[in-house]
Amino acid sequence: MKIEIQITNQPIRSRSLTENYPAGAIAEFSGIVRDLENGEKISALEYEAYSPMAENEMRRILESLNEKFPCLAAQVIHRVGIIPVGETAIYICVVAKHRGEAFSMLAEFMNRLKQDVPIWKRRAIVKTESAQPIVSVAVKTSGHGNALSLDDAVAEISSCCQPLPGVHAPLAESLGRILRENITTTEDLPAADKSTRDGYAVLKNDSSEILSVVDAIHAADWKPRQLKIGEAVRIATGGSLPCKNVCVIMQENVERNGDIIKIVRHESNLNIRKRGEEIRAGETILNSGAKLDAGKLALLATVGYAQPLVSPKLKIIHFTTGDEIISPEQKPKPGQIRDSNSILIHALLKNFPCELVQQHLPENFEMAKQVISAFSLQPPAFDLVLVSGGASVGDKDFTRPLLEWLDFEIVFNRIAIRPGAPLIFGTNGNRAAFGLPGNPLSHFVCFHLFVAAALKKLVGDEPRKFLRGNLAAKLDDAPNSRETLWPVRCEIQNGKWELTPLRWSSSGDATCLAETNALIRIPANRGSIESGAEVEFFRTHY
Amino acid sequence: MRILFFAQTKDAAETSELEIKISGSASFDEIWEKLVAVKPKLTEFRKATRLARNGEYADAKTKFTDADEVALIPPVSGG
């Protein structure tokens, strides 16, 4: 049975079982949020899920039910987050040969889901008369509401972005991309028994001291012949052995005279690689999800995968804003500053296979819209939109309306970390957009924490994990109500990560950035941390 | 060991995540003892809440190590 499971915080619209099955029955079920919960009028329900486990459990239940009620395919989409009354919380589609199995599968699945799948109704949102349009509830924090924590913001981004479909790409264009298929070879490697030395192939049971050289085999040759006692074949490293039951005597251990060799030293090594010694036909050598580096690409080439299925190259557009921004080669007049964010984003994105377009926008909203329209820069031509706010541009004035004009729904606009606020995150289908604060250090932090999380999810890469290390010096900081990402220099000392806090003040951001190769995470209200203390950090160099 | 809290247990723990240290392996009951010691409000959920180890339900015999991700799963209400 083909199983598709999705947990999403987006409205459930598409029904994507488009394949042709030899089906006699398709049973669909939609669970809808009702306007009454525990006798009270409500406008929405909020759901929460332990997504990886919930997906596993649903799969496990479907697989076990399939033994009892064999079906052809099942698709389950469960929505989480705030779901307005009248909208679908769960959608199930079961395809089977007969209606009996389809009905049983559906009914039984729902019963088991309600027992075992870790998804919860968190709260009902009670209807009030002055209710704003319900979609506005989906905005996590607007105005001065409680800002999202780092973990919650990353979780939100991760649930909004889903991996984009894979594409077949040539090896030379696949570096850094995520493999989307398991690689199984149909060939043994090596394909034949081979010599590992330059020397002479002789029968293993041949005890002759003097042998006659009857042939020569180069690395590319395929010359099978049955050797006899007293016969030797000159063979190169990598050459295919002429027959079974031979060994190779290194050329250093023989004296050659014309077509005659004399063995001067005996050796115990056979000096051969057996067929299939490295890889057996049918073996899986790389798993879906692997990030392709030089070595993995070489392995793919070795086994003949010239066009592997990999994550797509992301299309990214980066807008810079602010009339005070001038290009690096210009000399700033009073009030102007040079644009460092363009090169910062350009360089940070080098670690992700993508096509990047960068465009400066005038601060006037109408003029900015004209620029975007004139250059056909609107989504859906892009998977990701980044907007860097200029230092003097309040992003409330510009970035948010710009993203909304580009049809992005704002998911959150406040985060409780420093540096980094204000950060805006929005989605439009499976496209993501970030409004980044103008300061370069904030840019750097937001990129590594949030933009990278979206990029990784879109390509299907593993999320970043924090590492643990020890402070090499005391970190002096006043307690702050927000979680802090502090720039540090990390290096390995005696097998442990040592982290030296860098001097960080708002005026020295650019110099601090040039030294930074990691960020440590200081919990809210923590304040100073003693030298030697263990802290969480992540590296900002890949 | 990373502990994840969901639904009512998240409210009781006042966090969605907690890091606790264990040495060697710990049993189901030992994990609970540790949790309740740090977050006494979790006591009332102990009876109805299941534990998951690395995304699978655990039982009384499950052994946990420091590298595991453990989740508290109060009674579910999906669908």
mmCIF file of C-alpha atoms in Angstrom, chain A residues 1-5 58-59 62-63 72-75:
data_model
loop_
_atom_site.group_PDB
_atom_site.id
_atom_site.type_symbol
_atom_site.label_atom_id
_atom_site.label_comp_id
_atom_site.label_asym_id
_atom_site.label_seq_id
_atom_site.Cartn_x
_atom_site.Cartn_y
_atom_site.Cartn_z
ATOM 1 C CA MET A 1 0.000 0.000 0.000
ATOM 2 C CA LYS A 2 1.283 3.438 -0.855
ATOM 3 C CA ILE A 3 1.160 5.755 2.170
ATOM 4 C CA GLU A 4 1.360 9.536 2.200
ATOM 5 C CA ILE A 5 1.278 11.416 5.474
ATOM 6 C CA MET A 58 0.018 7.057 11.603
ATOM 7 C CA ARG A 59 2.198 5.099 9.215
ATOM 8 C CA LEU A 62 -1.973 2.179 8.457
ATOM 9 C CA GLU A 63 0.548 -0.576 7.845
ATOM 10 C CA LEU A 72 -3.900 0.230 -2.490
ATOM 11 C CA ALA A 73 -3.134 3.671 -1.111
ATOM 12 C CA ALA A 74 -3.839 5.922 1.830
ATOM 13 C CA GLN A 75 -3.285 9.623 2.275
#
